[in-house]
XYZ file of C-alpha atoms in Angstrom:
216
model
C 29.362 14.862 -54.523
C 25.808 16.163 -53.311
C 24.387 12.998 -54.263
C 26.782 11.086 -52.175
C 26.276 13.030 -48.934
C 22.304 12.807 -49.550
C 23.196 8.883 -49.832
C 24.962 9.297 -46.374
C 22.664 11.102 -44.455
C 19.673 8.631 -45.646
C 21.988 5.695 -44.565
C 22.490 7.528 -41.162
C 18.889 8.245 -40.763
C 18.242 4.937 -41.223
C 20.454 3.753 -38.639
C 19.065 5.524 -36.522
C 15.558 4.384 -36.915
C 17.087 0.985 -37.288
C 18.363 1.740 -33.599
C 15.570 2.569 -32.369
C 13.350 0.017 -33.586
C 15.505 -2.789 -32.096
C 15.464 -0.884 -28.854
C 11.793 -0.443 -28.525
C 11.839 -4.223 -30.085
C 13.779 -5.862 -27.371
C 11.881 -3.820 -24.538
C 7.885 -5.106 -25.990
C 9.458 -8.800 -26.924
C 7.204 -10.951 -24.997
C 8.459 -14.267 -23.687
C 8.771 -16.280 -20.734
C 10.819 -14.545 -17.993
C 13.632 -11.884 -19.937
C 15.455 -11.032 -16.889
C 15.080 -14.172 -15.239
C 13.275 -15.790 -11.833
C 14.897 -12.896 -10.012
C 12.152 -10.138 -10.744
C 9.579 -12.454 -8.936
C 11.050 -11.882 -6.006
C 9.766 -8.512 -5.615
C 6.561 -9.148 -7.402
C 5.459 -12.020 -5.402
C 6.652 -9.551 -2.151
C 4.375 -6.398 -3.610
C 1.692 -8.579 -4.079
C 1.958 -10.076 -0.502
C 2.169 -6.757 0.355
C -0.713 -5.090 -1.633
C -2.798 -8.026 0.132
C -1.946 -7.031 3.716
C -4.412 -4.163 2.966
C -7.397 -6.028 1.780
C -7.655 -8.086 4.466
C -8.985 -5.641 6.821
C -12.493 -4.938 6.828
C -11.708 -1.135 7.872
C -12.686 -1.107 11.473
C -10.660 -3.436 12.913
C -7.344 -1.339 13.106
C -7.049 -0.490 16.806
C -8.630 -1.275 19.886
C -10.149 1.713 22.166
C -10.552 2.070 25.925
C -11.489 5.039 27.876
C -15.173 6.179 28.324
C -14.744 9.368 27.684
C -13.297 8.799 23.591
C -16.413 5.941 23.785
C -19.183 8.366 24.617
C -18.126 11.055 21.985
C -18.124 8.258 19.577
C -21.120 6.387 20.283
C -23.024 8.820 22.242
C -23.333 5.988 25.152
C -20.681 5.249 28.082
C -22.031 1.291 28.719
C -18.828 0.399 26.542
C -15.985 -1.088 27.795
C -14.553 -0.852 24.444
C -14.564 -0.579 21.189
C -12.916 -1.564 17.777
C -12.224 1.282 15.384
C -10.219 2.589 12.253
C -10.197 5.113 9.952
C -13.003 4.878 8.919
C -15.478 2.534 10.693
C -15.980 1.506 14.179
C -17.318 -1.593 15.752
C -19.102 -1.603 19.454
C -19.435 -5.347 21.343
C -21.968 -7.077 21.839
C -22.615 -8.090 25.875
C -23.796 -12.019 25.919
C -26.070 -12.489 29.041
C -25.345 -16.135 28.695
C -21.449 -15.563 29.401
C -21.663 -12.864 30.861
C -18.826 -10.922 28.940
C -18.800 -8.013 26.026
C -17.495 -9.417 23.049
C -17.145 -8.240 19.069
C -19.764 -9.641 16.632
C -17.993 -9.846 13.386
C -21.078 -10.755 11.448
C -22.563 -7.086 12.532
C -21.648 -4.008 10.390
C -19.405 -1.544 10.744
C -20.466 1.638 11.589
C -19.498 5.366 11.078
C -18.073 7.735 13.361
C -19.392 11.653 13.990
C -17.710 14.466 11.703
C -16.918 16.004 15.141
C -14.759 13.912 16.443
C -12.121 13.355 13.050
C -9.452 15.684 13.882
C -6.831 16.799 11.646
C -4.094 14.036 12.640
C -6.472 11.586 12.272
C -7.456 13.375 8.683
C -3.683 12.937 7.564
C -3.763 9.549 8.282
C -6.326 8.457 5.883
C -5.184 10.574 3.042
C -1.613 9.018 3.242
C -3.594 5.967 3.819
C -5.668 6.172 0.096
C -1.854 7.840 -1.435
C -0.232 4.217 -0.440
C -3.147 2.362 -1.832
C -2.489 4.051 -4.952
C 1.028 3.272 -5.265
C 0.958 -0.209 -3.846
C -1.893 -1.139 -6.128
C -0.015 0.223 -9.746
C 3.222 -0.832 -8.548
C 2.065 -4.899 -7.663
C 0.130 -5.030 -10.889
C 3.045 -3.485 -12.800
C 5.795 -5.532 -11.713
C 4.081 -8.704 -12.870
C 4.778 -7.399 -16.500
C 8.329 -8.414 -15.226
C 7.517 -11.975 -16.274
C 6.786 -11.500 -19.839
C 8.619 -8.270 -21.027
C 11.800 -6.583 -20.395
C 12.312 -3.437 -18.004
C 14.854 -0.436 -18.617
C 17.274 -0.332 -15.476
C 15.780 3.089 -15.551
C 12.476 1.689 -15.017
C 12.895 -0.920 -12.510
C 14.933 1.963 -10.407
C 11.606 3.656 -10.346
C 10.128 1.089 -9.119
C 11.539 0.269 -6.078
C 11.232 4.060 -5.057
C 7.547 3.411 -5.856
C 7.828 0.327 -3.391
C 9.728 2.832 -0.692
C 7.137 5.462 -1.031
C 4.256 2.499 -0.473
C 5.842 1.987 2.302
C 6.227 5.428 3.584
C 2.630 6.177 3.223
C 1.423 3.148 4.535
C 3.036 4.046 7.859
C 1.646 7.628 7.754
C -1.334 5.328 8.655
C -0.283 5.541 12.108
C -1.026 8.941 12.876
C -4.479 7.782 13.666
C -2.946 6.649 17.614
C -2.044 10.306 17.984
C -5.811 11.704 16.977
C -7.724 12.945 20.013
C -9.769 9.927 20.554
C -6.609 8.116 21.682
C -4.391 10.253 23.520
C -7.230 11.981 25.596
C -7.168 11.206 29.430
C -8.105 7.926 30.585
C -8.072 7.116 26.733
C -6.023 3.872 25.323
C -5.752 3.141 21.637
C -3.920 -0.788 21.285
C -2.867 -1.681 17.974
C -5.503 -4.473 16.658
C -5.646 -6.738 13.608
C -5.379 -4.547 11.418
C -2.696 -2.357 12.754
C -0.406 -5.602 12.965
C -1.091 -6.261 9.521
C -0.142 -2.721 8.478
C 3.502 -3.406 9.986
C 3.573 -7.008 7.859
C 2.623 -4.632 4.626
C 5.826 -2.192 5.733
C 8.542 -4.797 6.157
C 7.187 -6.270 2.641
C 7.033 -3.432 0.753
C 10.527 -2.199 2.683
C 11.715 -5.819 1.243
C 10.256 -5.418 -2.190
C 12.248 -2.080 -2.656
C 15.922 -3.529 -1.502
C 15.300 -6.231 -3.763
C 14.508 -3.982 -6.674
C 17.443 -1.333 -5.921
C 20.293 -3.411 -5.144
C 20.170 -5.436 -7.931
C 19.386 -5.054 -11.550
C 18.643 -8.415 -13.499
């Protein structure tokens, strides 16, 4: 009698294991598209996405006019605009020849005073890095989508990954309410850069419906 419920409980155990080890198995089997052509949907959409932010050159994300925000950033008021982001800032360049201020792409960007960042503007850049973070893990992640298959539990998690890209990429806009922009006589006009940001939104926003709706 003992010896047939040790018998038992070995053949359970093993089971179990054997369970296991075809779960784990059928999760790191590599072949050609497991779930199908419909994950690339959202990859190729991430990675479209992911790209919208390396396209900018980081002072190209909005367009400033006012001579007072000019002369706290460059310490001059001769101006008539400039070309900033979060982090870098670009003056014109005035061509005798045409007589007209215009940007000089080949020149370097350049860095703004500590004064001047004020605590919008701060909140802006760290939700800035935060969707850099996520967008970057998440596009390289779902290309594992071709070769291996995901739990629903994990795809789930990542379209709130995609959602929270998304999120944090538009926290980006707090910059237009820092003090540069909304002071008197001061314009901030969304640039290249800015426009982009929006393109990144509705792709990550698109990536994330794709992944939670369905489950391939």
């Amino acid at each position: 009698m003992g010896r047939f419920r040790r018998n038992r409980n070995d053949d359970e155990a093993s089971d179990d294991f054997g369970a296991k080890r075809k779960g784990l198995k059928a999760h790191l089997d590599c072949r050609i598209l497991p779930h199908g052509f419909y994950p690339l949907i959202p990859t190729i959409l991430s990675s479209m996405a992911l790209w919208t932010s390396t396209v900018q050159d980081g002072c190209d994300y909005g367009r400033l006019e006012g001579e007072d925000s000019i002369s706290k950033v460059t310490g001059s008021d001769v101006f008539p605009f400039l070309e900033v982001g979060l982090y870098n800032y670009r003056a014109p360049v005035f061509y005798a020849t045409e007589n007209e201020w215009k940007l000089a792409f080949t020149y370097d960007c350049q860095n703004y005073p500590n004064e001047i960042i004020d605590t919008w503007w701060k909140i802006g850049k760290y939700l800035t890095i935060a969707s850099a973070v996520f967008a970057g893990t998440l596009a390289f992640f779902l290309w594992f989508t071709t070769c291996t298959t995901f739990s629903i539990r994990t795809w789930r998690f990542c379209g709130a990954q995609a959602f929270l890209a998304a999120f944090f990429r538009a926290g980006s806009f707090f910059f237009f309410t820092s003090s540069i922009c909304r002071g008197q006589g001061n314009e901030c006009i969304f640039a290249f850069g800015s426009k982009v940001d929006i393109l990144g939104i509705i792709l990550w926003i698109m990536a994330g419906f794709f992944i939670i709706c369905h489950y391939p």
